[in-house]
Short mmCIF file of C-alpha atoms in Angstrom, two decimals:
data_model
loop_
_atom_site.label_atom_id
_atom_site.label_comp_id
_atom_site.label_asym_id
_atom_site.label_seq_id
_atom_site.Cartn_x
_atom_site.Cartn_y
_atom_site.Cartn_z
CA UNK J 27 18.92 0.90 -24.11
CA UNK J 28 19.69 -2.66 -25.65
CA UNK J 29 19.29 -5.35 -23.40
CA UNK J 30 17.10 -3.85 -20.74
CA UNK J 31 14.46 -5.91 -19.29
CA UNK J 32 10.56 -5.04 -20.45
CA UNK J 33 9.00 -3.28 -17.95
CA UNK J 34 5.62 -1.54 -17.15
CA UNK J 35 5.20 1.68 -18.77
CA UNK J 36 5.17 3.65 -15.60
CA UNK J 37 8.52 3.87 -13.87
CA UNK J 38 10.87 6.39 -15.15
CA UNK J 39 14.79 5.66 -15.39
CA UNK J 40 15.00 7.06 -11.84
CA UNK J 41 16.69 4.00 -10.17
CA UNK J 42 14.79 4.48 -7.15
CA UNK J 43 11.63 3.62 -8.98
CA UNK J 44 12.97 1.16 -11.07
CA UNK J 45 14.13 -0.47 -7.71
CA UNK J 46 10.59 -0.20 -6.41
CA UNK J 47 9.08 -1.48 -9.15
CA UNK J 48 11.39 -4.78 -9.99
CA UNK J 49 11.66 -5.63 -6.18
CA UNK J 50 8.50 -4.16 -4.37
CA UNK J 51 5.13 -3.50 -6.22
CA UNK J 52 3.30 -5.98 -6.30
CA UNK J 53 4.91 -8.72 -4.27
CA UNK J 54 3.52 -9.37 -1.27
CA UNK J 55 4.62 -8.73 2.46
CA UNK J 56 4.56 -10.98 5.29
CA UNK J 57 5.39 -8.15 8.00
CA UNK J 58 2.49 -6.84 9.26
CA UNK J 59 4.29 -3.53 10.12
CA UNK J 60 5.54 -3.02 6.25
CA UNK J 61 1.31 -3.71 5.01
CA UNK J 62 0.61 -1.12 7.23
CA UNK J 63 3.49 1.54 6.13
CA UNK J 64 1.75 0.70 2.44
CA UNK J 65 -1.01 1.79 3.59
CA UNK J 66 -0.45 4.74 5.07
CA UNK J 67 1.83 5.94 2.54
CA UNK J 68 -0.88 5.34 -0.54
CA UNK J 69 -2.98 7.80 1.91
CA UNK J 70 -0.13 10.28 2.09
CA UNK J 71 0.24 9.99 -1.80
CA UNK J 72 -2.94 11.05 -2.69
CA UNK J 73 -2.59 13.94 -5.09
CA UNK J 74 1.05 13.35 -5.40
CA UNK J 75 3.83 11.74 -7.40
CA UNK J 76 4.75 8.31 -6.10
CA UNK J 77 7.93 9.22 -6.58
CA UNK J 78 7.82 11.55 -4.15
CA UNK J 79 6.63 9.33 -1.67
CA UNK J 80 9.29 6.97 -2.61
CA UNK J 81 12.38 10.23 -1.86
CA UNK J 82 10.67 10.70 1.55
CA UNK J 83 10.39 7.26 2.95
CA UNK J 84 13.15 6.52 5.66
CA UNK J 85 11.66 9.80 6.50
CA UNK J 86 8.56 8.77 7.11
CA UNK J 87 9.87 5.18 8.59
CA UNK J 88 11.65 7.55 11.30
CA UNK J 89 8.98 9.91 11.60
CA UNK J 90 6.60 6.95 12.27
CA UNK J 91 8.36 4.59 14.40
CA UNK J 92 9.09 2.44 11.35
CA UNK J 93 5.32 2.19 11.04
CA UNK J 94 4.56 -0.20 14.13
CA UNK J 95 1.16 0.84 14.38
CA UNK J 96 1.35 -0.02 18.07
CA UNK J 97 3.74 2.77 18.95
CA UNK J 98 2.03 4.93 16.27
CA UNK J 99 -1.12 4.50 17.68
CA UNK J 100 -0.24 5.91 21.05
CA UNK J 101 0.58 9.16 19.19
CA UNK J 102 -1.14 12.32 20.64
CA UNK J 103 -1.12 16.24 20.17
CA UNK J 104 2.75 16.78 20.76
CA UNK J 105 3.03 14.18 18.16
CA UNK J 106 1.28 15.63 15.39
CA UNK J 107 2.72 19.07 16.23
CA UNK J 108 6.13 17.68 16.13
CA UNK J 109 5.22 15.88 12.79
CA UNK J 110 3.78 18.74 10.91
CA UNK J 111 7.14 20.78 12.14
CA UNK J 112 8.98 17.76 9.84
CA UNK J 113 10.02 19.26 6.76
CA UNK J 114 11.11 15.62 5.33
CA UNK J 115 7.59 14.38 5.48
CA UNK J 116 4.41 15.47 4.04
CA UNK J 117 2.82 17.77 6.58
CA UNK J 118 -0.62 17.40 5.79
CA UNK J 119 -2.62 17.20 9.16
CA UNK J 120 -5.46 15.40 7.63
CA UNK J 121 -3.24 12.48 6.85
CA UNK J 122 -1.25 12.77 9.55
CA UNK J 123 -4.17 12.21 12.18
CA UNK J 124 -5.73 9.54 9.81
CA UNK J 125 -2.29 7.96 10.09
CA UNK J 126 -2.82 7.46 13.86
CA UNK J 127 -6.05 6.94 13.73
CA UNK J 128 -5.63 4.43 11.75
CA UNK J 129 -2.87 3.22 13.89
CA UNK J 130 -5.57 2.36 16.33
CA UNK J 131 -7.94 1.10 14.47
CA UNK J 132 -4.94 -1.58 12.77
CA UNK J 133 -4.63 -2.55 16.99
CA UNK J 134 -8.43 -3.05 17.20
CA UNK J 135 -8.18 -5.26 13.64
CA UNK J 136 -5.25 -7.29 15.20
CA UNK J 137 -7.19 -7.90 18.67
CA UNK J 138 -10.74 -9.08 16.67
CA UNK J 139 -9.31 -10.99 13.31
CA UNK J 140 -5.87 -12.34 14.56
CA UNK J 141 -3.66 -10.76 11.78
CA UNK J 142 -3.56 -7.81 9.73
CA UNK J 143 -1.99 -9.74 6.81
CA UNK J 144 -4.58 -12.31 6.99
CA UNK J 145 -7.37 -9.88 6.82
CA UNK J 146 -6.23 -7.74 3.77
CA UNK J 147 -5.42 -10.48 1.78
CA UNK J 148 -8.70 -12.28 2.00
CA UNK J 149 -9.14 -9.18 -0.39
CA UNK J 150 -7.07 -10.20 -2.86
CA UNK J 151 -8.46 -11.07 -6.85
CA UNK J 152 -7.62 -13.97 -8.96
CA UNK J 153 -7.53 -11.95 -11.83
CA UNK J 154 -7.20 -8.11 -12.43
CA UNK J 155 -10.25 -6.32 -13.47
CA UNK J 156 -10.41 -4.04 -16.52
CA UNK J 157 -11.53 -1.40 -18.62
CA UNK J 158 -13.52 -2.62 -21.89
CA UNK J 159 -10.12 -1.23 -23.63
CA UNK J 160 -8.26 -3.21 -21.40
CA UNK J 161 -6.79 -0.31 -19.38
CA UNK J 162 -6.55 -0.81 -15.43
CA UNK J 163 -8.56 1.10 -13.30
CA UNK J 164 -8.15 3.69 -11.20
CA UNK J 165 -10.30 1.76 -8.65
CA UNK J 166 -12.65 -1.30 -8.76
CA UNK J 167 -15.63 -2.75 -7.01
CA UNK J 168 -13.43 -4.47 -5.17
CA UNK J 169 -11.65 -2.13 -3.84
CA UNK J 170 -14.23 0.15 -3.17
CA UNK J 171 -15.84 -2.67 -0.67
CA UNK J 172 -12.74 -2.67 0.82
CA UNK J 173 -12.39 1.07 1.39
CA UNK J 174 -16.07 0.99 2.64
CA UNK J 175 -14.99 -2.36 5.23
CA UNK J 176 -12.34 0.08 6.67
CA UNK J 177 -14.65 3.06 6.75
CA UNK J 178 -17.33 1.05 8.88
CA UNK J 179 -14.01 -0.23 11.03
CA UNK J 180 -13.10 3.36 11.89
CA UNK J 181 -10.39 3.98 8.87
CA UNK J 182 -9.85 7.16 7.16
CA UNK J 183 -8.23 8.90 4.33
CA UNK J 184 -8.65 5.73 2.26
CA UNK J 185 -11.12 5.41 -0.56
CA UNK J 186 -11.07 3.57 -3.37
CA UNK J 187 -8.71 5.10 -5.49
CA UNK J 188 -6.30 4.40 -2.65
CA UNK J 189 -7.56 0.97 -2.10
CA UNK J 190 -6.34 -0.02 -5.29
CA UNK J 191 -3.22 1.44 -4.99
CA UNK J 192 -2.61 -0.29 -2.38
CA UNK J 193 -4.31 -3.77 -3.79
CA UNK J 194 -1.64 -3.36 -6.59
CA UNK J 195 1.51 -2.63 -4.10
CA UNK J 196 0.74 -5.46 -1.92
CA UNK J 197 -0.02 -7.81 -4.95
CA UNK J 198 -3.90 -8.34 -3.87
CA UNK J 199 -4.07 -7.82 -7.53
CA UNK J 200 -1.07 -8.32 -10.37
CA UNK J 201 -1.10 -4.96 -12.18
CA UNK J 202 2.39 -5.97 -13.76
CA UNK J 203 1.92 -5.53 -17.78
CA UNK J 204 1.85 -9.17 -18.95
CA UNK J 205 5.12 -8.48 -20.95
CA UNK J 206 7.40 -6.86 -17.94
CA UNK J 207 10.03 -9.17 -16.95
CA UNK J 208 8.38 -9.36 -13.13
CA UNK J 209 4.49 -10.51 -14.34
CA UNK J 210 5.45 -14.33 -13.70
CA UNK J 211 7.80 -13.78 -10.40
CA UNK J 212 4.83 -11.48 -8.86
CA UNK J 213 2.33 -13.92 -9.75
CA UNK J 214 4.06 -17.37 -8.32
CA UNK J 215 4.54 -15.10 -5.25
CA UNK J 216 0.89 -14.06 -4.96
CA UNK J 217 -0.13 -17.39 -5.63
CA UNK J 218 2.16 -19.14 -3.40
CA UNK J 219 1.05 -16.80 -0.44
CA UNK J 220 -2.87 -16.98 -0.76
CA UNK J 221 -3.92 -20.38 -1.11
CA UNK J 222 -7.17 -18.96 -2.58
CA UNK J 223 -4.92 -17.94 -5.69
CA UNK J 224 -4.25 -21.82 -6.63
#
């Protein structure tokens, strides 16, 4: 249509990914809680549609105590039985557990470095890396040292496929095409966030 905005190729004209691509991917949080549900939910993706992801999500917010790994962490055998008996989630046990597992191990992070925020954004890249075409990865070295950091810290069901998903959502990286209308918002953000970025 006339007049729309340039965007990345990706979204389709489903407004709730349009929505979470002008207003969410790629900017950073500041609530450790949300940087945790992103996570988590790029582990639940894996061999899905985002989009899908994206339908179930207040699910998964009230199936996961709004993703305060705190609560989440204390999560035991009921819990997972209750959650793989939730048809508006996806009721993978694999991720599930890793989900509370991971809970924990977010707790143990918090206790040692001081912030969870802090810590994944000491991750972040000044500049994207990319194919010799130009095309963006489906992972990088960076974020395969960061999916092998959180292995050795306990983490599971993220490798680093899923690392740079989540890089990307969080802005670590700025996978916005150059030409979409939210490159230059998404990078003042990023930049304004991590001093490192300056």
């Amino acid at each position: 249509m006339a007049g729309d905005p340039v965007r990345c190729g990706w979204p389709t004209d489903d407004p709730l990914y349009l929505g979470y691509h002008d207003d969410e991917w790629g900017r950073p949080t500041t609530d450790p809680h949300r940087l945790f549900e992103k996570v988590c939910l790029e582990g639940f993706q894996s061999g899905l549609s985002w989009i899908t992801i994206l339908r179930k999500r207040e699910n998964f917010r009230a199936a996961f105590a709004g993703f305060d790994f705190a609560t989440v962490a204390g999560f035991g055998g009921s819990d997972v039985e209750r959650l793989l008996g939730d048809a508006g989630i996806i009721r993978h046990r694999g991720k599930i557990e890793a989900t509370i597992n991971n809970a924990q191990r977010a707790c143990e992070m918090v206790e040692r470095e001081g912030s969870l925020v802090d810590w994944f954004w000491d991750w972040a890249v000044e500049t994207p890396d990319r194919g010799p075409d130009g095309s963006v990865p489906a992972s990088t070295d960076r974020s395969a040292a960061l999916a092998k950091e959180l292995k050795r810290r306990g983490w599971r069901f993220f490798g680093p496929t899923t690392a740079y998903a989540f890089m990307q959502s969080e802005g670590l990286t700025n996978d916005h095409e150059v030409e979409c209308f939210v490159y230059d918002a998404c990078e003042a953000e990023r930049r304004a966030f991590h001093p490192t970025l300056r």
